[in-house]
Amino acid sequence: MSTCSVSKGCFVFKPKSKKRKISSVADYFCEGNNDSEDSELRFNTSQSLWKRITSETEQLQEDLNKKLFDNLIRFLRKSHSDFKEKKTEWSCRMKANEIPAAALILGVNVTDHDLTFKSLSEVLQEDVTPFVVSLRSKECPGIKHLLQKLMAQLMGCHVDADSPEEEEYSKASTNRMCCSVSSLTDWYRNITKKKDASTLCKTQEILSKHWEPPPVVVIFKDMESFTTKVLQDFIIIISRCIHEFPLVFIFGIATSPMIIHKLLPHSVSSLLCIELFQSLSCKDHLSTVIDKLLLTSQFPFKLSEKVLQVLINIFLYHDFSVQNFIKGFQLSLLEHFYSQPLSVLCCDLQESRKRVKFLSHCQCENIRRLPSFRSFVENQESNTQRVLLTDDASLKEEAQALLQNLHTYHENYFPILRCLHAFTSSLPNYPLGKQIRELHCACLERKVWETEDYESAFQLVRMLAKDELIAILKKCVEIITSSSTKCLGSCIEKLEEYLDQFKNLEATDDQGETASSLKEIQKKTDLYRLQKTLLEMKESRRLKKLTKFEMLRFEVVDFIDSLVRSYLAPPETQTLYEVMYFSMAGTLREHLNAAPRVAIHTALNSPYFYLKNEALESDTGCISNTAPDICIAYKLHLECGRLINLVDWLEAFSTVVTAANQNFSEKDEMEEIIHARFIRAVSELEFLGFIKPTKQKTDHVARLTWGSC
């Protein structure tokens, strides 16, 4: 290549792009997996299933935010109408420098705030105004940078913060504008002015579907992190020109609305007209997500009790982030389809029955190796066992029936679970948990009716009042009716029959006998007769017969107990449950709940675990001379006490290293190289936090860890 140029220069010639042969995504999906059969189909199934789940979560997020966004738009509309009144009748204005501000309390789940603000910006830009600005504290260390970001997002042009303030708006054609409030007001006045010029046709078309005039909404995503001086200066500056264009602040707050008064003095906060808005609690949001994703038969993929508990514990004890919970759910889904060959059957019932017909002999053997299928075969007759273990066609027919049973199990499980939660969620001390996810975990773990909490809960249920019992029964009828399951049709009829009996039941008046006894007590009598009468009343209460209501109440409770025993068995009792349930809680915990200290210790103590070099494979406790220098130094430092003598440490290090390296031509050269390698290894250990210099002895370092990890 050559170039002809009068002047000297540097020319860069990019190489021609060579198309590399890229493997399919399914190949990456099955990479490292011994059983890669149907990998592409498994990957496609997981992707289509996740698309459905994503669509459901997005719709759920939109529904949950709808009420909050409607209230915010109502607040904006009110502020906008006040501005128009001040524009038309300025003589009877309220406060010319008062800025409407919405304090949006979002909670401590900071990682979810971005999604909320993104949805809020989209809603405002679609229905209210095209002028929506989102600011972060890290982008606005000073007032100059804040104005620069504000004007850049509003105008969509490069803003020079150091340009002279006298620059007119007409010079903005060169995509440069001064960073000042005066230029901002000039820009807003020109952009909203109705002109017939062709250059503003597109702008007027955009503004025509929004409010007139459109307000400017400034969102402070993390108000707590903004510098106090920056907020104060910006509010004071904007308050002086608020009469020229409608401006609204939205403060994103994670802690408490009192932070506004902590950051801003009264002289500044008095310039704001603040109204509070509370978003949905993150715990309520999680309950709704679990209800829509896990407690439904709509999606075939399920989580075991231990996996679900890992995700819930990370949520409750780490970040309160619903989005991280959903990402953990996605990771579980991918891990299940990656590690389980039979996950190809984890799809809708009709599709799974079709796929069973085309299973290979290897996949049939995978079915026979499932623990649940082994238990199923052991309970069959000998002839049936022989056929299922040898004939693939018979196995496929039986697998179709078992998948149908598993689908029916899920259709019946979730309605009965909700009914049981309706009975136990309002009991004192919540024996089976207040949230339905707690009850779900209890049912997944074991047979819930065999627990002490279940017994104590049903003892309290047997004491429910008539009004409470009728309300719960009506709720159960609604739950089962909305589930549209055919198997529970008889349950609906039975519950409606109980409701009719309660309605027709005449309240028995048990107070007559008590009243007559009280009359006898009130008669003139001595202490002996009074004591005798009270003992007789107590005995009669103990031996009295149950009323009709109490008998009917016991009958209802026994019926609910029979439903629980019939339909709330743990999934391990269902054959082929491994196809749909992900139970590798340890794998999920390793990915999501990292333990860096353990990982570093494993890497330094057993480098073969990560490097997979056979030369590093040695007996436990031995120090291999082929290991990296930092691993050798680390193992040697484990044999020392609190203070480590650097000279002794160097001699031990040199002894281990020279056992493999005998090719040095000169002894001095060997010592210099080993000394340099030792210094680097010690520096790396100090950087990782295992040792530190000490002033007690100049030739020693202090050990910061103790034990083997």
XYZ file of C-alpha atoms in Angstrom, residues 30-641:
612
model
C -23.524 -27.708 25.282
C -19.781 -27.047 25.534
C -18.261 -29.072 28.323
C -21.391 -31.162 28.720
C -20.909 -34.881 28.263
C -24.498 -35.430 27.185
C -24.974 -32.953 24.344
C -27.900 -34.678 22.698
C -30.776 -32.341 21.765
C -28.644 -29.394 22.929
C -29.948 -27.050 20.242
C -33.548 -27.973 20.975
C -32.957 -27.517 24.707
C -31.402 -24.125 24.105
C -34.254 -22.988 21.861
C -36.776 -24.226 24.423
C -35.056 -22.288 27.207
C -34.933 -19.148 25.075
C -38.614 -19.289 24.100
C -39.595 -19.992 27.705
C -37.523 -17.071 28.955
C -39.109 -14.750 26.380
C -42.519 -15.641 27.775
C -41.311 -15.058 31.328
C -39.721 -11.728 30.363
C -42.926 -10.574 28.708
C -44.873 -11.490 31.850
C -42.452 -9.656 34.156
C -42.469 -6.521 32.002
C -46.249 -6.457 31.998
C -46.226 -7.018 35.749
C -43.778 -4.146 36.255
C -45.955 -1.887 34.136
C -49.074 -2.779 36.107
C -47.349 -2.210 39.448
C -46.021 1.197 38.392
C -49.265 2.356 36.794
C -50.801 3.781 39.961
C -47.579 5.559 40.929
C -47.121 7.043 37.462
C -50.757 8.156 37.299
C -50.335 10.035 40.584
C -47.163 11.672 39.307
C -48.867 12.766 36.074
C -51.756 14.150 38.117
C -49.253 16.161 40.161
C -47.584 17.413 36.978
C -50.939 18.409 35.534
C -51.793 20.381 38.655
C -48.419 22.143 38.637
C -48.780 22.828 34.923
C -52.208 24.414 35.368
C -50.818 26.635 38.147
C -48.067 27.790 35.801
C -50.552 28.706 33.073
C -52.632 30.664 35.573
C -49.541 32.538 36.713
C -48.706 33.296 33.103
C -52.129 34.750 32.322
C -52.892 36.440 35.636
C -49.499 37.387 36.977
C -50.895 40.045 39.316
C -52.513 37.418 41.559
C -49.577 35.018 41.433
C -48.645 32.719 44.323
C -44.853 32.512 44.505
C -42.949 33.430 41.401
C -39.922 31.372 42.466
C -41.649 28.223 43.800
C -40.612 25.025 41.980
C -42.914 21.970 42.010
C -40.991 18.947 43.298
C -42.070 15.315 43.633
C -40.220 13.317 46.303
C -40.352 9.740 44.995
C -39.634 7.240 47.805
C -38.357 4.118 46.028
C -36.826 2.125 48.883
C -33.369 0.702 49.527
C -33.396 -1.590 46.483
C -31.190 0.829 44.574
C -30.412 -1.607 41.763
C -34.081 -1.559 40.713
C -34.341 2.233 40.524
C -32.902 2.493 37.009
C -35.698 0.380 35.580
C -38.320 2.481 37.378
C -36.863 5.757 36.137
C -36.530 4.376 32.624
C -40.216 3.443 32.575
C -41.148 6.806 34.102
C -39.174 8.699 31.439
C -40.858 6.712 28.673
C -44.321 7.427 30.072
C -43.623 11.141 30.471
C -42.090 11.470 27.004
C -45.020 9.660 25.441
C -47.907 11.496 27.091
C -46.677 14.634 28.873
C -43.540 16.278 27.505
C -40.545 15.471 25.310
C -38.282 17.395 27.704
C -37.316 14.827 30.345
C -33.806 14.967 31.839
C -32.267 12.287 34.072
C -29.272 13.266 36.198
C -26.904 11.180 38.327
C -24.703 12.429 41.129
C -21.497 10.985 39.641
C -22.140 12.951 36.431
C -22.673 16.243 38.276
C -19.746 16.934 40.645
C -20.250 20.685 40.154
C -22.921 23.146 39.107
C -21.138 23.645 35.768
C -21.340 19.938 34.961
C -24.959 19.773 36.086
C -26.005 22.576 33.737
C -23.950 21.009 30.986
C -25.709 17.646 31.351
C -29.094 19.340 31.622
C -28.695 21.375 28.455
C -27.048 18.559 26.520
C -29.983 16.211 27.172
C -32.558 18.893 26.424
C -31.029 20.236 23.239
C -29.276 17.164 21.970
C -26.163 19.182 21.112
C -22.629 19.609 22.383
C -22.494 22.156 25.189
C -19.343 24.094 25.970
C -19.300 24.950 29.659
C -16.553 27.548 29.239
C -18.052 29.505 26.355
C -19.011 33.164 27.016
C -22.493 33.781 28.335
C -23.075 36.537 25.796
C -23.342 33.993 22.982
C -26.776 34.208 21.443
C -29.109 31.286 20.800
C -28.976 32.023 17.081
C -25.362 30.832 16.997
C -26.390 27.358 18.078
C -26.448 26.214 14.498
C -22.841 25.177 14.934
C -23.990 22.746 17.687
C -22.352 24.866 20.387
C -24.165 26.843 23.062
C -23.184 28.625 26.244
C -23.836 26.784 29.487
C -26.122 29.244 31.291
C -29.707 29.541 32.447
C -30.333 32.481 30.125
C -29.503 30.344 27.102
C -31.795 27.656 28.501
C -34.730 30.072 28.736
C -33.975 31.415 25.250
C -33.908 27.892 23.879
C -37.227 27.001 25.528
C -38.859 30.209 24.273
C -37.744 29.524 20.696
C -38.509 25.811 20.701
C -42.094 26.340 21.903
C -42.787 29.394 19.711
C -45.214 28.617 16.900
C -43.541 29.366 13.583
C -44.216 28.378 10.030
C -40.571 27.822 9.201
C -39.772 24.443 7.744
C -36.997 23.950 10.302
C -39.535 23.874 13.124
C -42.169 21.750 11.441
C -40.821 18.542 12.899
C -40.482 20.103 16.348
C -44.036 21.415 16.295
C -45.267 18.019 15.160
C -43.565 16.413 18.142
C -44.882 19.039 20.564
C -48.433 18.820 19.222
C -49.165 15.559 21.061
C -47.922 16.892 24.420
C -49.162 19.475 26.874
C -49.146 23.120 25.840
C -46.703 24.477 26.832
C -44.709 21.287 27.596
C -43.071 21.253 31.038
C -39.399 20.462 31.614
C -39.000 17.519 34.002
C -35.646 17.077 35.742
C -35.153 13.719 37.488
C -32.488 13.419 40.190
C -32.070 9.637 40.286
C -30.048 9.483 43.516
C -30.668 12.643 45.476
C -28.844 11.410 48.602
C -25.570 11.205 46.660
C -25.673 14.723 45.210
C -23.343 17.319 46.701
C -25.243 19.734 48.924
C -23.622 22.790 47.341
C -24.582 21.654 43.827
C -28.254 21.142 44.712
C -28.520 24.426 46.575
C -26.954 26.488 43.800
C -29.017 24.825 41.087
C -32.323 25.325 42.911
C -31.558 28.971 43.665
C -30.565 29.679 40.060
C -33.580 27.923 38.566
C -36.001 29.592 40.997
C -35.150 32.980 39.512
C -36.349 32.003 36.045
C -39.160 29.577 36.902
C -41.727 32.103 35.654
C -40.343 31.797 32.126
C -40.867 28.066 31.596
C -42.601 25.286 33.598
C -39.992 23.236 35.416
C -40.674 20.240 37.685
C -38.210 18.315 39.859
C -38.485 14.600 40.647
C -36.221 13.499 43.495
C -35.396 9.798 43.666
C -35.026 8.950 47.362
C -33.968 5.577 48.751
C -34.109 6.282 52.493
C -36.469 8.927 53.886
C -37.991 12.214 52.685
C -36.243 13.920 55.624
C -33.071 13.777 53.540
C -34.391 16.789 51.603
C -34.303 18.950 54.729
C -30.912 17.527 55.749
C -29.358 18.411 52.402
C -31.118 21.737 51.888
C -31.422 24.591 54.393
C -34.793 26.180 54.988
C -34.007 29.115 52.728
C -33.576 26.697 49.808
C -36.207 24.054 50.641
C -38.784 26.858 50.964
C -38.324 27.425 47.228
C -39.758 23.963 46.554
C -43.387 22.872 46.569
C -42.819 19.261 47.643
C -45.281 16.381 47.427
C -44.465 12.834 48.534
C -45.026 9.700 46.427
C -44.444 6.177 47.734
C -43.644 3.296 45.403
C -44.629 -0.305 46.045
C -42.610 -2.041 48.748
C -39.889 -4.296 47.376
C -41.199 -7.186 49.507
C -44.674 -6.779 48.057
C -43.130 -6.553 44.611
C -41.259 -9.822 45.222
C -44.429 -11.529 46.425
C -46.196 -10.463 43.234
C -43.324 -11.720 41.060
C -43.263 -15.091 42.822
C -47.030 -15.308 42.503
C -46.890 -14.691 38.732
C -43.781 -16.717 37.872
C -43.595 -19.594 40.351
C -47.066 -20.143 41.794
C -48.653 -20.893 38.462
C -48.918 -23.780 36.036
C -48.459 -21.389 33.112
C -44.685 -21.958 33.040
C -43.423 -25.554 33.232
C -40.067 -24.669 34.794
C -40.065 -24.865 38.613
C -37.637 -24.322 41.485
C -37.006 -26.703 44.334
C -37.280 -25.590 47.941
C -33.532 -25.142 48.470
C -33.031 -23.160 45.257
C -35.971 -20.887 46.020
C -34.670 -20.381 49.540
C -31.245 -19.351 48.173
C -32.827 -16.677 45.956
C -35.087 -15.408 48.753
C -32.196 -15.261 51.248
C -30.073 -13.254 48.807
C -32.999 -10.877 48.390
C -33.725 -10.483 52.112
C -30.152 -10.344 53.436
C -28.201 -8.678 50.612
C -29.861 -6.254 48.194
C -33.708 -6.312 48.278
C -33.471 -6.266 44.490
C -36.351 -7.846 42.585
C -34.396 -7.554 39.331
C -31.536 -9.578 40.829
C -34.076 -12.169 41.941
C -35.343 -12.407 38.354
C -31.759 -12.711 37.082
C -31.184 -15.516 39.568
C -34.327 -17.176 38.272
C -32.972 -16.827 34.718
C -29.653 -18.356 35.760
C -31.518 -21.280 37.324
C -33.423 -21.822 34.098
C -30.269 -21.799 31.970
C -28.430 -24.066 34.383
C -31.336 -26.520 34.372
C -31.521 -26.734 30.583
C -27.731 -26.957 30.387
C -27.185 -29.691 32.974
C -30.339 -31.801 32.589
C -30.587 -33.703 29.262
C -34.268 -34.449 29.854
C -35.067 -30.738 30.165
C -36.017 -31.039 26.503
C -39.374 -32.205 27.918
C -39.715 -29.079 30.099
C -42.284 -27.397 27.883
C -46.045 -27.241 27.445
C -47.900 -30.519 27.852
C -48.894 -31.023 24.227
C -45.415 -30.256 22.972
C -43.752 -32.505 25.561
C -45.977 -35.438 24.574
C -44.911 -34.961 20.965
C -41.241 -34.838 21.902
C -41.480 -38.027 23.930
C -42.303 -39.951 20.746
C -38.975 -38.928 19.168
C -36.720 -39.625 22.147
C -33.606 -41.622 21.339
C -32.536 -44.766 23.139
C -29.963 -42.727 25.084
C -32.655 -40.366 26.316
C -34.816 -43.329 27.309
C -31.924 -44.595 29.377
C -31.702 -41.173 30.994
C -35.348 -41.514 32.012
C -34.666 -44.955 33.499
C -31.807 -43.499 35.548
C -33.993 -40.852 37.209
C -34.483 -41.556 40.957
C -38.203 -40.813 40.782
C -38.662 -43.213 37.866
C -36.709 -45.918 39.699
C -39.053 -45.619 42.658
C -42.002 -45.773 40.293
C -40.703 -48.960 38.625
C -40.006 -50.635 41.974
C -43.669 -50.302 42.911
C -44.845 -52.023 39.723
C -45.345 -55.706 39.041
C -42.435 -57.764 37.765
C -43.782 -58.003 34.195
C -44.360 -54.278 34.046
C -40.886 -53.630 35.407
C -39.297 -55.784 32.713
C -41.220 -54.018 29.954
C -40.402 -50.525 31.206
C -36.705 -51.340 31.565
C -36.266 -53.042 28.191
C -38.890 -51.728 25.755
C -38.464 -48.104 24.656
C -41.924 -47.906 23.055
C -43.656 -48.919 26.285
C -41.446 -46.507 28.194
C -42.489 -43.623 25.927
C -46.183 -44.397 26.394
C -45.717 -44.514 30.161
C -43.696 -41.287 30.087
C -46.557 -39.497 28.308
C -48.952 -40.599 31.031
C -46.526 -39.563 33.762
C -46.072 -36.113 32.223
C -49.851 -35.752 32.129
C -49.989 -36.665 35.832
C -47.264 -34.114 36.585
C -49.179 -31.419 34.714
C -52.375 -32.311 36.611
C -50.435 -32.205 39.878
C -49.397 -28.596 39.201
C -52.907 -27.576 38.162
C -54.288 -28.850 41.471
C -51.356 -27.865 43.693
C -51.438 -24.088 43.305
C -55.204 -23.501 43.872
C -55.174 -25.659 47.012
C -52.006 -23.866 48.177
C -53.785 -20.515 47.869
C -56.802 -21.882 49.725
C -54.619 -23.098 52.574
C -52.905 -19.711 52.681
C -56.314 -18.014 52.883
C -57.065 -20.057 56.031
C -53.674 -19.584 57.727
C -52.455 -16.116 56.667
C -54.519 -14.282 59.302
C -53.867 -16.593 62.260
C -52.072 -15.283 65.376
C -48.251 -15.639 65.199
C -48.582 -17.034 61.641
C -47.672 -20.714 62.281
C -47.319 -21.439 58.532
C -46.002 -17.998 57.582
C -47.579 -14.726 56.630
C -46.441 -14.735 52.996
C -47.537 -17.425 50.565
C -43.903 -18.010 49.569
C -43.204 -19.258 53.110
C -46.073 -21.719 52.878
C -44.905 -22.786 49.413
C -41.396 -23.504 50.707
C -42.848 -25.542 53.574
C -44.904 -27.637 51.145
C -41.917 -28.172 48.842
C -39.679 -29.280 51.682
C -41.828 -32.042 53.181
C -45.369 -33.230 53.779
C -46.678 -30.125 55.438
C -49.460 -31.932 57.322
C -46.831 -33.857 59.314
C -45.324 -30.716 60.875
C -46.126 -29.235 64.284
C -46.815 -25.834 62.741
C -49.572 -27.354 60.649
C -51.210 -28.914 63.699
C -51.082 -25.682 65.678
C -52.446 -23.753 62.682
C -55.446 -26.047 62.290
C -56.176 -25.868 66.008
C -56.562 -22.132 65.540
C -58.594 -22.620 62.349
C -61.078 -24.756 64.326
C -61.786 -21.683 66.466
C -62.583 -19.241 63.631
C -65.741 -17.186 63.948
C -68.658 -17.692 61.602
C -68.134 -14.464 59.650
C -64.420 -15.173 59.167
C -65.073 -18.719 58.044
C -67.710 -17.684 55.506
C -65.408 -14.997 54.061
C -62.545 -17.483 53.679
C -64.805 -20.073 52.046
C -66.002 -17.489 49.511
C -62.390 -16.610 48.737
C -61.557 -20.293 48.236
C -64.451 -20.666 45.801
C -63.119 -17.692 43.804
C -59.590 -19.135 43.788
C -60.615 -22.566 42.530
C -63.078 -21.116 40.014
C -60.434 -18.806 38.526
C -57.954 -21.684 38.224
C -60.239 -23.365 35.640
C -59.059 -26.833 36.615
C -61.443 -29.674 35.910
C -60.295 -31.962 38.711
C -61.390 -29.544 41.446
C -64.951 -29.103 40.188
C -66.312 -31.326 42.951
C -64.431 -29.200 45.515
C -66.255 -26.085 44.331
C -69.587 -27.827 44.710
C -68.690 -28.991 48.212
C -67.544 -25.515 49.304
C -70.706 -23.914 47.910
C -72.741 -26.517 49.782
C -71.006 -25.537 53.016
C -71.742 -21.872 52.316
C -75.434 -22.664 51.837
C -75.486 -24.580 55.112
C -73.945 -21.640 56.934
C -76.546 -19.302 55.442
C -79.430 -21.571 56.425
C -78.005 -22.293 59.815
C -80.052 -20.780 62.628
C -77.902 -19.283 65.323
C -78.391 -21.299 68.457
C -78.951 -19.266 71.551
C -76.780 -20.846 74.198
C -77.195 -17.980 76.555
C -80.592 -19.079 77.876
C -79.217 -21.708 80.198
C -76.465 -19.379 81.318
C -78.950 -16.604 82.006
C -81.182 -18.884 84.096
C -78.167 -20.052 86.056
C -77.184 -16.474 86.688
C -80.667 -15.761 87.965
C -80.312 -18.619 90.429
C -76.970 -17.236 91.525
C -78.433 -13.799 92.011
C -81.019 -15.243 94.415
C -80.322 -15.001 98.078
C -78.049 -17.914 98.936
C -75.097 -18.836 101.095
C -71.495 -19.496 100.093
C -71.909 -23.287 99.983
C -74.822 -23.177 97.523
C -73.030 -20.604 95.374
C -69.964 -22.850 95.107
C -72.137 -25.855 94.281
C -73.987 -23.945 91.544
C -70.727 -22.764 89.918
C -69.348 -26.322 89.916
C -72.517 -27.599 88.255
C -72.296 -24.884 85.569
C -68.669 -25.788 84.872
C -69.500 -29.483 84.599
C -72.416 -28.793 82.273
C -70.179 -26.728 79.986
C -67.652 -29.542 79.833
C -70.257 -32.155 78.972
C -72.477 -30.042 76.762
C -73.007 -31.087 73.155
C -71.513 -29.245 70.193
C -73.734 -26.752 68.464
C -74.664 -27.124 64.808
C -72.254 -24.354 63.850
C -69.366 -26.008 65.674
C -70.103 -29.352 64.054
C -70.255 -27.728 60.619
C -67.042 -25.823 61.301
C -65.211 -29.043 62.210
C -66.550 -30.639 59.050
C -65.251 -27.776 56.893
C -61.819 -27.892 58.529
C -61.615 -31.660 58.017
C -62.514 -31.189 54.352
C -59.746 -28.616 53.872
C -57.340 -30.950 55.649
C -58.254 -33.762 53.232
C -57.581 -31.445 50.264
C -54.167 -30.567 51.669
C -53.241 -34.218 52.127
C -54.449 -35.069 48.618
C -52.956 -32.247 46.555
C -50.084 -30.629 48.497
C -47.625 -33.506 48.484
C -44.016 -32.398 47.804
C -42.857 -32.638 44.171
C -40.388 -35.437 45.021
C -43.385 -37.741 45.265
C -44.186 -37.165 41.576
C -42.527 -39.290 38.925
C -40.335 -37.407 36.405
C -40.339 -34.266 38.552
C -36.617 -33.868 37.715
C -37.633 -32.845 34.196
C -39.168 -29.576 35.430
C -37.578 -28.889 38.824
C -34.140 -27.333 39.226
C -32.570 -28.470 42.496
C -28.830 -27.625 42.202
C -28.803 -25.092 45.012
C -25.046 -25.396 45.527
C -24.277 -24.457 41.930
C -26.597 -21.478 42.116
C -25.071 -20.347 45.412
C -21.574 -20.486 43.917
C -22.625 -18.204 41.061
C -24.713 -15.696 43.022
C -23.330 -15.722 46.551
C -19.603 -15.554 45.939
C -17.048 -16.278 48.677
C -13.848 -14.596 47.420
C -11.698 -15.647 50.363
C -12.477 -19.328 49.823
C -11.880 -18.980 46.066
C -8.510 -17.279 46.618
C -7.464 -19.934 49.132
C -8.451 -22.682 46.694
C -6.486 -21.050 43.869
C -3.347 -20.570 45.992
C -3.498 -23.875 47.829
C -4.600 -26.011 44.842
C -3.699 -24.234 41.581
C -4.638 -27.348 39.622
C -8.309 -26.627 40.428
C -8.223 -23.613 38.083
C -5.212 -24.139 35.805
C -5.914 -27.829 35.036
C -2.216 -28.473 34.481
C -1.330 -32.074 35.239
C 2.140 -31.020 36.387
C 0.467 -29.161 39.265
C -1.489 -32.184 40.424
C 0.123 -33.289 43.683
C -0.816 -34.849 46.967
C -2.668 -32.680 49.449
C -0.265 -30.858 51.759
C 2.745 -31.102 49.437
C 4.419 -28.036 47.962
C 4.988 -28.593 44.254
C 8.081 -26.952 42.788
C 6.221 -26.446 39.487
C 3.491 -24.323 41.071
C 3.388 -20.537 40.554
C 5.622 -18.545 42.875
C 2.726 -17.006 44.788
C 1.325 -20.473 45.519
C 4.676 -21.641 46.880
C 5.020 -18.533 49.058
C 1.431 -18.890 50.263
C 1.857 -22.517 51.333
C 5.084 -21.696 53.127
C 3.480 -18.805 54.989
C 0.747 -21.143 56.253
C 3.428 -22.992 58.258
C 4.490 -19.820 60.103
C 3.121 -18.079 63.159
